[in-house]
Tab-separated table of C-alpha atoms in Angstrom:
chain	number	residue	atom	x	y	z
W	1	MET	CA	59.244	29.824	-18.303
W	2	ARG	CA	56.552	32.066	-19.797
W	3	ALA	CA	54.753	29.041	-21.240
W	4	ARG	CA	54.671	27.454	-17.811
W	5	ARG	CA	53.312	30.637	-16.271
W	6	CYS	CA	50.598	30.912	-18.930
W	7	ALA	CA	49.604	27.337	-18.355
W	8	SER	CA	49.023	28.056	-14.679
W	9	ALA	CA	47.251	31.449	-14.865
W	10	SER	CA	44.599	33.261	-16.827
W	11	ALA	CA	45.304	34.744	-20.302
W	12	TYR	CA	44.859	38.257	-18.939
W	13	ALA	CA	47.541	37.744	-16.268
W	14	CYS	CA	49.963	36.234	-18.831
W	15	ALA	CA	49.521	39.215	-21.170
W	16	TRP	CA	50.221	41.612	-18.286
W	17	VAL	CA	53.418	39.782	-17.299
W	18	ALA	CA	54.648	39.629	-20.929
W	19	LEU	CA	54.072	43.363	-21.350
W	20	LEU	CA	56.037	44.204	-18.227
W	21	LEU	CA	58.961	41.975	-19.215
W	22	THR	CA	59.082	43.516	-22.705
W	23	VAL	CA	58.825	47.236	-21.820
W	24	LEU	CA	61.120	47.438	-18.803
W	25	PRO	CA	64.929	47.476	-19.302
W	26	PRO	CA	66.818	44.256	-18.616
W	27	GLY	CA	68.701	45.814	-15.698
W	28	ALA	CA	65.692	46.423	-13.528
W	29	PRO	CA	63.104	43.678	-14.015
W	30	SER	CA	63.137	42.441	-10.466
W	31	ALA	CA	60.259	44.535	-9.149
W	32	ALA	CA	58.198	43.977	-12.277
W	33	ARG	CA	58.871	40.251	-12.225
W	34	ALA	CA	57.985	40.184	-8.552
W	35	THR	CA	54.817	42.166	-9.257
W	36	GLY	CA	53.923	39.956	-12.194
W	37	THR	CA	54.606	36.816	-10.225
W	38	ALA	CA	52.487	38.108	-7.335
W	39	SER	CA	49.653	38.976	-9.728
W	40	THR	CA	49.873	35.588	-11.404
W	41	ALA	CA	50.006	33.741	-8.118
W	42	GLY	CA	47.190	35.855	-6.757
W	43	THR	CA	45.015	35.129	-9.793
W	44	ALA	CA	45.770	31.432	-9.624
W	45	ASN	CA	45.141	31.301	-5.889
W	46	VAL	CA	41.867	33.196	-6.158
W	47	GLY	CA	40.713	30.954	-8.987
W	48	GLY	CA	41.797	27.849	-7.102
W	49	ALA	CA	40.078	29.023	-3.935
W	50	ALA	CA	36.907	29.786	-5.855
W	51	SER	CA	36.978	26.397	-7.511
W	52	GLY	CA	37.635	24.725	-4.181
W	53	ALA	CA	34.829	26.657	-2.549
W	54	SER	CA	32.494	25.764	-5.378
W	55	MET	CA	33.397	22.076	-5.119
W	56	ALA	CA	33.000	22.144	-1.341
W	57	ALA	CA	29.600	23.800	-1.696
W	58	THR	CA	28.542	21.169	-4.223
W	59	VAL	CA	29.632	18.294	-1.973
W	60	THR	CA	28.057	19.905	1.089
W	61	GLY	CA	24.826	20.528	-0.783
W	62	ALA	CA	24.673	16.934	-1.958
W	63	GLY	CA	25.316	15.696	1.574
W	64	ALA	CA	22.658	17.993	2.971
W	65	GLY	CA	20.237	16.728	0.350
W	66	ARG	CA	20.906	13.154	1.389
W	67	GLU	CA	20.393	14.048	5.042
W	68	ARG	CA	17.129	15.825	4.236
W	69	GLY	CA	16.040	12.794	2.245
W	70	ARG	CA	16.696	10.514	5.172
W	71	GLY	CA	14.889	12.864	7.522
W	72	VAL	CA	11.800	12.983	5.355
W	73	GLY	CA	11.876	9.264	4.710
W	74	ALA	CA	12.112	8.501	8.401
W	75	GLY	CA	8.758	10.120	9.039
W	76	VAL	CA	6.724	8.445	6.337
W	77	GLY	CA	5.990	4.975	5.093
W	78	GLY	CA	4.237	1.980	6.507
W	79	ALA	CA	5.052	0.045	9.616
W	80	SER	CA	6.805	-2.654	7.563
W	81	GLU	CA	9.878	-0.424	7.806
W	82	TRP	CA	9.650	-0.606	11.598
W	83	ALA	CA	9.697	-4.240	12.723
W	84	VAL	CA	10.532	-3.133	16.263
W	85	ALA	CA	8.422	-5.585	18.289
W	86	ARG	CA	10.300	-7.898	20.641
W	87	ASN	CA	7.335	-9.980	21.767
W	88	TRP	CA	3.644	-10.563	21.110
W	89	PRO	CA	1.278	-8.418	23.172
W	90	VAL	CA	-0.261	-11.508	24.745
W	91	GLY	CA	1.044	-15.062	25.122
W	92	THR	CA	4.012	-16.427	23.168
W	93	ARG	CA	2.278	-17.111	19.845
W	94	PRO	CA	-1.452	-16.419	20.168
W	95	ALA	CA	-3.959	-17.437	17.547
W	96	VAL	CA	-5.052	-14.619	15.248
W	97	LEU	CA	-8.847	-14.819	15.425
W	98	ARG	CA	-9.388	-12.025	12.911
W	99	GLY	CA	-6.848	-10.260	10.744
W	100	TRP	CA	-6.402	-6.688	9.599
W	101	ASP	CA	-8.965	-5.591	7.007
W	102	PRO	CA	-8.547	-1.876	6.200
W	103	PRO	CA	-11.685	-0.027	5.146
W	104	ALA	CA	-11.984	1.313	1.609
W	105	THR	CA	-12.880	4.757	2.975
W	106	PRO	CA	-11.986	6.471	6.279
W	107	TYR	CA	-15.445	5.796	7.714
W	108	GLY	CA	-16.232	2.590	5.842
W	109	PRO	CA	-16.572	-0.911	7.294
W	110	GLY	CA	-13.468	-2.929	8.015
W	111	HIS	CA	-11.236	-4.197	10.796
W	112	ARG	CA	-8.674	-1.663	11.973
W	113	GLY	CA	-6.380	-4.073	13.799
W	114	VAL	CA	-6.091	-7.771	14.662
W	115	ASP	CA	-7.866	-9.889	17.269
W	116	LEU	CA	-5.618	-12.198	19.278
W	117	ALA	CA	-6.850	-15.036	21.469
W	118	ALA	CA	-6.539	-13.977	25.112
W	119	ALA	CA	-8.140	-15.369	28.243
W	120	ASP	CA	-9.606	-13.118	30.895
W	121	GLY	CA	-6.817	-11.888	33.152
W	122	ALA	CA	-4.007	-12.698	30.723
W	123	PRO	CA	-1.142	-10.207	31.019
W	124	VAL	CA	-0.953	-7.724	28.150
W	125	ARG	CA	2.575	-6.550	27.373
W	126	ALA	CA	4.125	-3.684	25.434
W	127	VAL	CA	5.569	-5.017	22.182
W	128	ALA	CA	8.329	-2.367	22.112
W	129	ALA	CA	9.727	0.469	24.187
W	130	GLY	CA	7.815	3.734	24.275
W	131	ARG	CA	5.627	6.094	26.245
W	132	VAL	CA	2.029	5.546	27.378
W	133	SER	CA	-0.060	8.172	25.587
W	134	PHE	CA	-3.428	6.999	26.943
W	135	ALA	CA	-4.660	4.688	29.673
W	136	GLY	CA	-8.352	4.767	30.516
W	137	ARG	CA	-11.817	3.778	29.389
W	138	VAL	CA	-13.458	4.587	26.074
W	139	ALA	CA	-17.170	3.717	25.681
W	140	GLY	CA	-16.891	1.340	28.599
W	141	ARG	CA	-13.762	-0.447	27.289
W	142	GLY	CA	-10.358	-0.276	28.892
W	143	VAL	CA	-7.801	1.044	26.378
W	144	VAL	CA	-4.028	1.513	26.560
W	145	SER	CA	-2.051	3.321	23.843
W	146	VAL	CA	1.739	3.405	23.601
W	147	GLU	CA	3.796	5.664	21.330
W	148	LEU	CA	6.792	3.650	20.139
W	149	ALA	CA	10.203	5.235	20.566
W	150	GLY	CA	12.379	5.939	17.534
W	151	THR	CA	9.703	5.355	14.874
W	152	GLY	CA	9.658	8.757	13.175
W	153	GLU	CA	7.224	11.648	13.272
W	154	PRO	CA	4.470	11.250	14.072
W	155	PRO	CA	5.491	8.118	15.986
W	156	LEU	CA	3.843	4.767	15.529
W	157	ARG	CA	1.183	4.178	18.193
W	158	THR	CA	-0.024	0.780	19.382
W	159	THR	CA	-3.409	0.279	21.024
W	160	TYR	CA	-4.595	-2.561	23.247
W	161	GLU	CA	-8.192	-3.275	24.295
W	162	PRO	CA	-10.051	-4.329	26.359
W	163	VAL	CA	-7.425	-3.995	29.093
W	164	ARG	CA	-7.496	-3.303	32.815
W	165	ALA	CA	-4.677	-0.789	32.787
W	166	ALA	CA	-1.764	-1.103	35.201
W	167	VAL	CA	0.049	1.930	33.746
W	168	HIS	CA	-0.714	5.632	33.489
W	169	LYS	CA	-0.398	8.291	30.817
W	170	GLY	CA	3.196	9.476	30.525
W	171	ASP	CA	4.752	6.259	31.859
W	172	ARG	CA	7.834	5.004	30.028
W	173	VAL	CA	7.675	1.303	29.238
W	174	VAL	CA	10.085	-1.258	27.812
W	175	ALA	CA	9.382	-4.197	25.538
W	176	GLY	CA	7.671	-6.984	27.452
W	177	GLN	CA	6.502	-4.769	30.305
W	178	VAL	CA	2.992	-5.545	31.548
W	179	LEU	CA	0.512	-2.829	30.609
W	180	GLY	CA	-2.446	-4.502	32.293
W	181	THR	CA	-4.616	-7.584	31.981
W	182	ALA	CA	-7.123	-8.629	29.348
W	183	GLU	CA	-10.797	-8.146	30.187
W	184	ALA	CA	-13.399	-10.792	29.395
W	185	ALA	CA	-16.030	-8.435	28.045
W	186	GLY	CA	-16.302	-5.027	26.485
W	187	SER	CA	-14.840	-5.711	23.052
W	188	HIS	CA	-16.272	-6.752	19.701
W	189	CYS	CA	-14.966	-10.300	20.170
W	190	THR	CA	-15.051	-12.891	22.937
W	191	ALA	CA	-11.907	-13.905	24.843
W	192	CYS	CA	-9.647	-11.794	22.657
W	193	LEU	CA	-7.353	-8.796	22.659
W	194	HIS	CA	-7.814	-6.215	19.920
W	195	TRP	CA	-4.362	-4.936	18.921
W	196	GLY	CA	-4.156	-1.832	16.730
W	197	LEU	CA	-1.466	0.306	15.131
W	198	LEU	CA	-1.611	3.892	13.864
W	199	ARG	CA	0.643	6.607	12.529
W	200	GLY	CA	-1.202	9.840	13.121
W	201	ASP	CA	-4.785	9.096	12.062
W	202	THR	CA	-3.827	6.323	9.615
W	203	TYR	CA	-4.455	2.732	10.664
W	204	LEU	CA	-1.798	0.145	9.813
W	205	ASP	CA	-1.422	-3.618	10.168
W	206	PRO	CA	0.066	-4.280	13.631
W	207	LEU	CA	1.473	-7.637	12.529
W	208	THR	CA	4.038	-5.738	10.436
W	209	LEU	CA	5.680	-4.698	13.706
W	210	LEU	CA	6.735	-8.296	14.260
W	211	PRO	CA	10.087	-9.372	12.776
W	212	PRO	CA	10.060	-12.664	10.825
W	213	TRP	CA	11.659	-14.654	13.629
W	214	LEU	CA	8.792	-13.671	15.911
W	215	LEU	CA	5.952	-13.692	13.389
W	216	ASN	CA	6.765	-17.122	11.978
W	217	SER	CA	7.787	-18.828	15.179
W	218	GLY	CA	5.485	-21.497	16.539
W	219	PRO	CA	5.166	-22.923	20.033
W	220	SER	CA	8.008	-25.025	21.382
W	221	ARG	CA	7.587	-28.770	21.024
W	222	LEU	CA	9.403	-31.579	22.816
W	223	LEU	CA	10.758	-34.167	20.374
W	224	PRO	CA	11.498	-37.800	21.318
W	225	VAL	CA	15.150	-38.756	21.732
W	226	LEU	CA	16.032	-42.103	20.182
W	227	GLY	CA	17.584	-44.641	22.506
W	228	VAL	CA	16.386	-42.954	25.686
W	229	PRO	CA	13.710	-44.918	27.561
W	230	LEU	CA	10.506	-43.109	28.418
W	231	PRO	CA	9.990	-42.366	32.142
W	232	ARG	CA	7.613	-44.705	33.981
């Protein structure tokens, strides 16, 4: 019995119980045994509770660390992590007249976006849901900017120009909603829409917003059906 008690409690508690059982007469050990048992149980329970609390704190700390990691990770990184576009900003699969060419320095030469073929008056659509953060004219060009919902902090921001805006700052838009129409003049290219993407002040490649099924899809083509006569 004593061996079992010692195996379940600290050495100090076992020594205290053994001393009580040895000194007291055999006729009256009940109170001492009860006291010893209470002390042993109390020591074991306190130790167990401490161990449990320590383990819980360790698990909670690890979980909190993972949550913090996800929170930090959600706000950084390139747009390739956020292929949230549901359509092209103009047309169904417009030609890319000029691709993204980031400058070597913040103020160096380059191309901070892509130029998409777009006729004058072509509808320009939001590629994903968000909020209009700007709609107006900059240096004579019509510009619309949309902050994309659920893309971290600061949020990804798409820009479209030159555009005759049909929306206003603060408007909520959904993917595919018309933001305005393409303008014929006022941009650095002819018959095109300049599409940009930023996170904060950092320019990114807007094509990375497009998922593979949308980026790699071509225009629909009608194929001949064998055995079916052509209409006359």
